[in-house]
Short mmCIF file of C-alpha atoms in Angstrom, two decimals:
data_model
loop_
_atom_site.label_atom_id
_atom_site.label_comp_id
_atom_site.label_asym_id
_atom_site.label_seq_id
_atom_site.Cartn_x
_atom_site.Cartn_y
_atom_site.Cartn_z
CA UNK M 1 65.50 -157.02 97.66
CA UNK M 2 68.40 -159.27 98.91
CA UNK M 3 70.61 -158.10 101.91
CA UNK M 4 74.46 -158.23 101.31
CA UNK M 5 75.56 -161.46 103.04
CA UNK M 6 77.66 -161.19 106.66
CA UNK M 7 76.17 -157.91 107.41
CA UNK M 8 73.35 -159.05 109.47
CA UNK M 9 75.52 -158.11 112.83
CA UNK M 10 76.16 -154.46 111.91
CA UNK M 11 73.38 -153.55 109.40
CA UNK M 12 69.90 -154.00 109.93
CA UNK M 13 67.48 -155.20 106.95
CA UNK M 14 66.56 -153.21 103.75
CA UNK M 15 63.42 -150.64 104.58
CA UNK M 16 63.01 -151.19 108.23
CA UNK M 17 60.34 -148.72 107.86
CA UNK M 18 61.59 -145.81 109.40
CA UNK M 19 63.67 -146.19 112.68
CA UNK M 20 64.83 -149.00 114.53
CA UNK M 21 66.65 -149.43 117.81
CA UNK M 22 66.60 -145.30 118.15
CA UNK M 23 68.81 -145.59 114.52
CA UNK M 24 67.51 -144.43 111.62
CA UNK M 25 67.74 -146.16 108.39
CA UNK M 26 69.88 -144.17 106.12
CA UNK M 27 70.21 -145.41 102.08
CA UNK M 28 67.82 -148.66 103.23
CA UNK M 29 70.40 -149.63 105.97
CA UNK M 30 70.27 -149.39 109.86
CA UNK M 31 73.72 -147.67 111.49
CA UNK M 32 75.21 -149.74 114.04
CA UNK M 33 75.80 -146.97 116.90
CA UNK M 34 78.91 -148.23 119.54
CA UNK M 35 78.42 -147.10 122.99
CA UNK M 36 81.20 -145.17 124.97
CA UNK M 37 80.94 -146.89 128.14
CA UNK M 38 84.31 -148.58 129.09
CA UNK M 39 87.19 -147.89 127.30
CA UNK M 40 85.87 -145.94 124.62
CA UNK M 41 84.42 -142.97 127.88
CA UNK M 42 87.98 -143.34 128.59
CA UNK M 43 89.17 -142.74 125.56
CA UNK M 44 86.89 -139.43 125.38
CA UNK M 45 89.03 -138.15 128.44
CA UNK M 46 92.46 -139.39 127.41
CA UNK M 47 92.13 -136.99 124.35
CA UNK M 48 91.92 -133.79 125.66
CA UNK M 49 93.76 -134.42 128.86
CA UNK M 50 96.48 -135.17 126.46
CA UNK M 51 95.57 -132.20 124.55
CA UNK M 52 96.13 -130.09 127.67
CA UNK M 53 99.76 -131.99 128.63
CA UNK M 54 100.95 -131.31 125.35
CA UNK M 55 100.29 -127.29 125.45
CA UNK M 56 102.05 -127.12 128.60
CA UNK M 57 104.97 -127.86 127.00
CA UNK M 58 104.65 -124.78 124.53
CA UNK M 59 108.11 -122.84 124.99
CA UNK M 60 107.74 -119.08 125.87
CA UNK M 61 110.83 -117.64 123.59
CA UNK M 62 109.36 -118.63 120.20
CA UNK M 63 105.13 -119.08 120.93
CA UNK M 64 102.20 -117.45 119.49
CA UNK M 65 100.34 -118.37 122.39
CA UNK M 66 102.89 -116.68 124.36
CA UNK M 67 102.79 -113.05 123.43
CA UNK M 68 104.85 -110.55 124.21
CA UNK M 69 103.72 -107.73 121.58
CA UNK M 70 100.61 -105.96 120.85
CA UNK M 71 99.56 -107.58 117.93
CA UNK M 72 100.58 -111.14 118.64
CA UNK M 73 98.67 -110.66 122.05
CA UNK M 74 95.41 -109.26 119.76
CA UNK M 75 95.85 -112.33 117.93
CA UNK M 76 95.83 -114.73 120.72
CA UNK M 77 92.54 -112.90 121.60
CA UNK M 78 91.32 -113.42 118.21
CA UNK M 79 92.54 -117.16 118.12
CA UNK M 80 90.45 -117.71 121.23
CA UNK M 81 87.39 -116.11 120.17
CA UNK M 82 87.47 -118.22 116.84
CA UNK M 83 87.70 -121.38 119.11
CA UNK M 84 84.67 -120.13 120.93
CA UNK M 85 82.94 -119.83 118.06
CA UNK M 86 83.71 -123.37 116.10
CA UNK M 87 83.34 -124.65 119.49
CA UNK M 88 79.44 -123.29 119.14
CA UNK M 89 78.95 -124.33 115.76
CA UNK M 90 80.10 -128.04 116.63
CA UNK M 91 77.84 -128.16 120.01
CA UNK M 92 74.87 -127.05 117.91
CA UNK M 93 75.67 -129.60 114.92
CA UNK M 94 76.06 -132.08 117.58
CA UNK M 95 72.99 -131.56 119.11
CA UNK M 96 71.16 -131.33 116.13
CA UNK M 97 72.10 -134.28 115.40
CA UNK M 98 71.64 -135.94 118.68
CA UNK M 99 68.16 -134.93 118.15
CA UNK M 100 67.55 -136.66 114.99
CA UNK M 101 68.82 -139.97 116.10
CA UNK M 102 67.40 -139.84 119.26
CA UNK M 103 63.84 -138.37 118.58
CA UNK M 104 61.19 -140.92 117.96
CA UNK M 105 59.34 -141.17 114.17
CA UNK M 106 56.77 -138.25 113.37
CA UNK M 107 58.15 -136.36 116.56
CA UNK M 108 59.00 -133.18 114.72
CA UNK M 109 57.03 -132.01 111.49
CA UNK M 110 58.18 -131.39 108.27
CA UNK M 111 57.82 -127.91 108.97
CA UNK M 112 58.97 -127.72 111.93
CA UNK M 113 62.29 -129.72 110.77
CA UNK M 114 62.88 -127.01 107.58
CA UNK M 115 62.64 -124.25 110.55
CA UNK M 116 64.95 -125.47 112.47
CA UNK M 117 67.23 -126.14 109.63
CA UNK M 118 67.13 -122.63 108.85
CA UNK M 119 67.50 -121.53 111.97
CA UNK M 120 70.83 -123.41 113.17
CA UNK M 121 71.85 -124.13 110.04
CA UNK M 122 71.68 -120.73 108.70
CA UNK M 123 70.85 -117.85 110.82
CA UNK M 124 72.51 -118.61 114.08
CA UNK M 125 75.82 -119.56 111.88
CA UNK M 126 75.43 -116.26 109.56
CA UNK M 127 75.10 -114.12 113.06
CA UNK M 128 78.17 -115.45 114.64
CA UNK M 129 80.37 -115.67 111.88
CA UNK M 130 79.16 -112.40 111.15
CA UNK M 131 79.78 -110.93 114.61
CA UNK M 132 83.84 -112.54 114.43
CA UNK M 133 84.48 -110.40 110.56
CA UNK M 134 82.79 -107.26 112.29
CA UNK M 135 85.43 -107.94 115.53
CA UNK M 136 88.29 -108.82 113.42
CA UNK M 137 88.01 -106.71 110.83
CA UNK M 138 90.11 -103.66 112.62
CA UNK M 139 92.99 -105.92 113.51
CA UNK M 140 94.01 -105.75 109.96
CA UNK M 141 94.20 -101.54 110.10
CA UNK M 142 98.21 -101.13 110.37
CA UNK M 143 98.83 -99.47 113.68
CA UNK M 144 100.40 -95.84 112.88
CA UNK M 145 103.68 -94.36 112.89
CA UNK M 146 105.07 -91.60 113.94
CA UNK M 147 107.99 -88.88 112.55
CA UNK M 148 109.55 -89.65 116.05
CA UNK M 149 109.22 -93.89 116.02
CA UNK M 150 111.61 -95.59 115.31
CA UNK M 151 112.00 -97.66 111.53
CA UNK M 152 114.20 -100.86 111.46
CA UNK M 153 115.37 -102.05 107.84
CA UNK M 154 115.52 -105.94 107.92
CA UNK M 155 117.12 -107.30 105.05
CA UNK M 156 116.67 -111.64 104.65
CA UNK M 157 119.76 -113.22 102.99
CA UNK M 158 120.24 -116.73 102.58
CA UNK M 159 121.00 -117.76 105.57
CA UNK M 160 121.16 -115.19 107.87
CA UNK M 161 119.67 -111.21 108.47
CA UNK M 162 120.84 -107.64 108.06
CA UNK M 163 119.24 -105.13 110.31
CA UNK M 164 120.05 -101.60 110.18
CA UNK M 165 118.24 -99.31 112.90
CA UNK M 166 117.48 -95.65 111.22
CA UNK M 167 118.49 -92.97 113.50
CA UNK M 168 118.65 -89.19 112.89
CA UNK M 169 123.27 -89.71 113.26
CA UNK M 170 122.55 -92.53 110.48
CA UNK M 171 122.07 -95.79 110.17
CA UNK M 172 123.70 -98.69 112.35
CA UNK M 173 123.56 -102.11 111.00
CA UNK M 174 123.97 -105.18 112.69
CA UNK M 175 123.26 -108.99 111.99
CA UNK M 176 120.98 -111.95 113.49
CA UNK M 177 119.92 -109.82 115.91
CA UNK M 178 116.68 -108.15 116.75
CA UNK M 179 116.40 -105.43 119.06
CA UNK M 180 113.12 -103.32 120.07
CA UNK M 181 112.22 -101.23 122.92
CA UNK M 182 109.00 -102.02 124.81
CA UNK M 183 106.59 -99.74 124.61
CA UNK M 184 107.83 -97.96 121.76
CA UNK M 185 106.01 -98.17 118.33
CA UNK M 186 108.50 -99.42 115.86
CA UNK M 187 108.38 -99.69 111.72
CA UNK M 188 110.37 -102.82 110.56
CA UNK M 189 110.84 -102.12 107.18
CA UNK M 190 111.16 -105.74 105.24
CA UNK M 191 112.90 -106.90 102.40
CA UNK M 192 115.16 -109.61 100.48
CA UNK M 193 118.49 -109.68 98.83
CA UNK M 194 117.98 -112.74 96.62
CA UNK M 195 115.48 -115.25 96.89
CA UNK M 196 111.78 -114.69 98.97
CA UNK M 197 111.87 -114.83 102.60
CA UNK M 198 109.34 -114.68 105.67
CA UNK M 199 109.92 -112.95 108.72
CA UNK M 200 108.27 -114.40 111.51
CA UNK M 201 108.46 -113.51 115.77
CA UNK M 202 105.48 -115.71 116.89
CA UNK M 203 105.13 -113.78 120.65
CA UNK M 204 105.81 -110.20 118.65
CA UNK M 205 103.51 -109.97 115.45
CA UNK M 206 101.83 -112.22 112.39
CA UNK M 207 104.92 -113.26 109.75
CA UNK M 208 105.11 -111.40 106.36
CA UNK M 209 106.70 -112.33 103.43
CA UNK M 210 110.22 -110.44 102.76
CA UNK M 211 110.49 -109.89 98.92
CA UNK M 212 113.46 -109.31 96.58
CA UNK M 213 112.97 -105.53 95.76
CA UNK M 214 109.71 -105.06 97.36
CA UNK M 215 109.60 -103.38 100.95
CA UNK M 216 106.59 -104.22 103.52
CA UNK M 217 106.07 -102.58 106.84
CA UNK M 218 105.25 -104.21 109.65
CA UNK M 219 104.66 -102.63 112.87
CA UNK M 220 104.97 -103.93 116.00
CA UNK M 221 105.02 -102.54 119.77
CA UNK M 222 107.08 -105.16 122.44
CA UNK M 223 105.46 -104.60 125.65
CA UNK M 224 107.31 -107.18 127.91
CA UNK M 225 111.36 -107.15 127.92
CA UNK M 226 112.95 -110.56 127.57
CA UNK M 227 114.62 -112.91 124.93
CA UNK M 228 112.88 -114.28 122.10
CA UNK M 229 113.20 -115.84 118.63
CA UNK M 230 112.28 -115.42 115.21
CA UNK M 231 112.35 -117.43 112.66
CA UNK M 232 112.13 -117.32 108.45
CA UNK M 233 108.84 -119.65 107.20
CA UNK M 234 109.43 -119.49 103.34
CA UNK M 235 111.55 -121.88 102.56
CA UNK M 236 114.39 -120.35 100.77
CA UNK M 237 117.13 -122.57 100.33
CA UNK M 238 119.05 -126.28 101.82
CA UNK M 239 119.51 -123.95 105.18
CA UNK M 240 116.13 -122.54 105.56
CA UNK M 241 115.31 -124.31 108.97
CA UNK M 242 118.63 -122.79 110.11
CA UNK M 243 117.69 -119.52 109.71
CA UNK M 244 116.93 -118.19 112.80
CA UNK M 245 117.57 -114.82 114.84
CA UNK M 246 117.60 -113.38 118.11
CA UNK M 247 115.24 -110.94 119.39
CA UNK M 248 116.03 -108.47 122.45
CA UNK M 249 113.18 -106.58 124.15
CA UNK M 250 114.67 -103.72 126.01
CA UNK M 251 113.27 -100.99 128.69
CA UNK M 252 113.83 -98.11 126.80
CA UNK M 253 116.59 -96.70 128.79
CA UNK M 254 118.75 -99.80 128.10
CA UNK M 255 117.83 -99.61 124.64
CA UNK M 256 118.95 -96.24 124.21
CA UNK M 257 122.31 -97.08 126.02
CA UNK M 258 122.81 -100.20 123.81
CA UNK M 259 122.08 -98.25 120.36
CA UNK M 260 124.64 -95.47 121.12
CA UNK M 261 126.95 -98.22 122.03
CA UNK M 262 126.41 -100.11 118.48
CA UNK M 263 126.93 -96.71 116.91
CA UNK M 264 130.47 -95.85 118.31
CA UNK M 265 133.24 -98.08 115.95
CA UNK M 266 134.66 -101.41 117.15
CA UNK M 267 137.37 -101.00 120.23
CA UNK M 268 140.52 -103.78 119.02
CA UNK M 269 143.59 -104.46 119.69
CA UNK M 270 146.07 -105.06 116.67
CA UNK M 271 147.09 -108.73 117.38
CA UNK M 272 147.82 -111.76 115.94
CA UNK M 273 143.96 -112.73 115.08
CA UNK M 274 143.72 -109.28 113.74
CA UNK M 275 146.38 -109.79 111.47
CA UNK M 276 145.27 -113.00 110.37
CA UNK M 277 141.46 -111.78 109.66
CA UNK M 278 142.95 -109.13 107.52
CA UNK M 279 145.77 -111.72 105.67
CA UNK M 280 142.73 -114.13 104.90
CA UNK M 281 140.90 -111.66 102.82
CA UNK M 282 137.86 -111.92 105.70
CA UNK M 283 137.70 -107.78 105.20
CA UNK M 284 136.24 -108.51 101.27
CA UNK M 285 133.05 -109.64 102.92
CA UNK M 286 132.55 -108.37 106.32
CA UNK M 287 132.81 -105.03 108.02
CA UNK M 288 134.31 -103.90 111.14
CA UNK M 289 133.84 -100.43 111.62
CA UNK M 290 137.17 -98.32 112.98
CA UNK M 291 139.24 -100.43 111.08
CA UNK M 292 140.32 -100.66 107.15
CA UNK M 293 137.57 -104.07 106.93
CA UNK M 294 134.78 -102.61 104.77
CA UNK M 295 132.92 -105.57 103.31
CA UNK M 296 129.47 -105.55 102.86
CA UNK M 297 128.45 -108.88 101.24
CA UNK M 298 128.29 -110.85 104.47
CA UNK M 299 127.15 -109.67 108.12
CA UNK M 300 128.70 -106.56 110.00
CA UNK M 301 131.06 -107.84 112.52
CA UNK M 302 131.74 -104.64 114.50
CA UNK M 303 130.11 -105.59 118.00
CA UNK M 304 130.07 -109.42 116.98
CA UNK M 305 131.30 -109.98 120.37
CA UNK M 306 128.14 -108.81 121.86
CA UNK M 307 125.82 -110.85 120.65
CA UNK M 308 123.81 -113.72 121.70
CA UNK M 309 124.11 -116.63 119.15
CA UNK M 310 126.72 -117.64 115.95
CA UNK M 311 125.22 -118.45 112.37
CA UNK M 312 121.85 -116.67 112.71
CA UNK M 313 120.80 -118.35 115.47
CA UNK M 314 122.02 -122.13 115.55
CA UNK M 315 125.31 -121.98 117.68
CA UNK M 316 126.61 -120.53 121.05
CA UNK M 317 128.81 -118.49 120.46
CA UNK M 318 131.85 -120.46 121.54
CA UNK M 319 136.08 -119.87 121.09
CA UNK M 320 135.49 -123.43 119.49
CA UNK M 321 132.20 -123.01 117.94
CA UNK M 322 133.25 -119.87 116.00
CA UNK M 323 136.37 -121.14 114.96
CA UNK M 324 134.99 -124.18 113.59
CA UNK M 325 132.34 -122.11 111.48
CA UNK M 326 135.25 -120.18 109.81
CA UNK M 327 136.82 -123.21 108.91
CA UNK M 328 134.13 -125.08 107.81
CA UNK M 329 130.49 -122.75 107.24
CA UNK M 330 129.44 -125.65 105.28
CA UNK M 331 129.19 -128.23 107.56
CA UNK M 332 127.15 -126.40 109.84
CA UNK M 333 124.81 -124.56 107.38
CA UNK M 334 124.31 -126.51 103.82
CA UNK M 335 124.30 -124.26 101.10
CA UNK M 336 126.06 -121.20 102.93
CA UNK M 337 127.84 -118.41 100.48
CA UNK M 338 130.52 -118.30 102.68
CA UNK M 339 133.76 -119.67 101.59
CA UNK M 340 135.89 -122.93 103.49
CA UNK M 341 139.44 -122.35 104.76
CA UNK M 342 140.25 -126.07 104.97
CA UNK M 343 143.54 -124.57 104.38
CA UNK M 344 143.44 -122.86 107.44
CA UNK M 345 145.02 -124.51 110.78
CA UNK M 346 143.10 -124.98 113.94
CA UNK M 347 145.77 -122.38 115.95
CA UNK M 348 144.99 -119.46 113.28
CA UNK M 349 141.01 -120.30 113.24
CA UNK M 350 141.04 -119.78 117.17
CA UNK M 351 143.26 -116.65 116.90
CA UNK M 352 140.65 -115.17 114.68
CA UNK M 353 137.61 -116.55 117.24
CA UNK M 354 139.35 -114.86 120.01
CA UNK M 355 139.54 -111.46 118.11
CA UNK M 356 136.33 -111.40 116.87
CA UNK M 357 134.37 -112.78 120.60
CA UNK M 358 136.81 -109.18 121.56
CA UNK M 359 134.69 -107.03 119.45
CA UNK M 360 131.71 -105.53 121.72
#
């Protein structure tokens, strides 16, 4: 039979007759094997050095691999315990097949190469796989609620969130804004005004899916204060990567103090930017409770002075930023509902920033 020409340097003749070189011949050729000595040993190295450099990096506000609920720390565990195990599998595929290059011709039997297929090809992989569905397998039990925990409505528009806490004086909404109580088991109670969304804390809990007219419960427990992010992962719209919101976790005490503060109505001053707010037909949309504003199509603005971030999460929120937002939404977040003001001058835009950062 005639050998392809110019392969004579990387393929050894048709039918060596079993093995040659420690290679064996596989479909009548002979494997060229490279050596990693040199550059290719330091190439082995360089990978998961690298590897290592990039995970250091990781941020800790938005990081599944830096928990700071329950169940995103009980999937960390589980994440690692996977690795482990494909980490197995691959050492015993590799030496299996370290041992059939390396072993000489006739030094295992047929019989004895059938048992050690079944073996490591079938009952050491059905035990451990088997093992990680028994240990996994109660993760996906919802943790249970109480009469007394607490149940959070989150409601996904595009772009931004509604959050109403349930509480036994009735509810208290708020916007972009996330607050929990560590060590307190809480009910977030999902959902979707118009097109399907995914709620998503990486260091706080798996995502769900938030659909229109369809509520899910997902239960979480925070169990280390800080500040943290969430983020929607369904995409949902030209904004959908600026969707973002703020999430608070609170000792207890503070949380209480904060919620009875978000209950009580806004505390404002009848000025100029008040005026103007009202004059601009802002009150047809938002809400600001204590006052005659009683929107509810866009986010509740009552304590917007309090919080964190502007436009669900993108912005700081600035005299300049916010004014800027009111006069043009679009330009920071494509397809936003909210209307322009281009009509609007720069002196009444700040006005209405400065009353609005007074609302807290």
């Amino acid at each position: 039979m005639r050998r392809p020409h110019g392969t004579d340097a990387a393929l050894g003749p048709l039918f060596t007759g079993g093995w040659a070189k420690g290679v064996p011949a596989i479909s009548g050729f002979r494997i060229k094997v490279i050596g990693t000595r040199g550059r290719g040993g330091a190439l082995r190295w360089l990978c998961p050095v690298s590897g290592l450099a990039w995970l250091s990096g990781c941020n800790t506000h938005q990081s599944a691999l830096a928990p700071f609920g329950a169940e995103a720390d009980a999937l960390r565990s589980l994440l690692i315990l996977l690795l482990i195990g494909a980490v197995l599998l691959a050492a015993g595929l590799f030496w299996l097949m370290r041992r059939a290059v390396t072993s000489a011709e006739g030094a295992i039997t047929h019989q004895q190469g059938m048992r050690m297929v079944l073996w490591l090809g079938g009952v050491f992989p059905t035990i451990l796989l088997g093992g990680l569905l028994v240990y996994s397998l109660p993760m996906m039990k919802p943790a249970p609620v109480g009469p007394a925990d607490l149940r959070i409505r989150v409601d996904a528009q595009q772009f931004w969130w509604r959050t109403q806490y349930r509480t036994p004086g009735g509810p208290i909404e708020g916007a972009n804004e996330l607050r929990l109580p560590v060590g307190r088991t809480v009910s977030l109670e999902l959902t979707a005004g118009d097109v399907i969304h995914s709620f998503w804390v990486p260091g706080l809990a798996g995502k769900m899916d938030m659909i229109p007219g369809r509520v899910t419960n997902l239960v979480v427990r925070a169990e280390k204060p800080g500040h943290y992010r969430g983020v929607c992962t369904e995409f949902c719209g030209l904004s959908h990567a600026l969707m973002a919101f703020d999430v608070v976790a609170m000792p207890p005490a503070a949380f209480d103090a904060w919620l009875a503060a978000q209950a009580r109505p806004a505390q404002t001053e009848a000025g100029a930017g008040a005026q103007l707010f009202a004059s601009y037909g802002c009150g047809a949309c938002h809400s600001i409770r204590g006052t005659t504003q009683a929107g509810t199509i866009g986010p509740d603005l009552t304590h917007f002075g309090s919080r964190r971030t502007l436009a669900a999460g993108i912005l700081e929120p600035t005299t300049q930023n916010i004014a800027r937002f009111i006069r043009h939404p679009e330009a920071t977040k494509p397809g936003v509902r909210m209307p322009a003001f281009p009509q609007m001058r720069e002196a009444e835009a700040t006005a209405i920033a400065r009353y609005l950062q007074g609302l807290k």
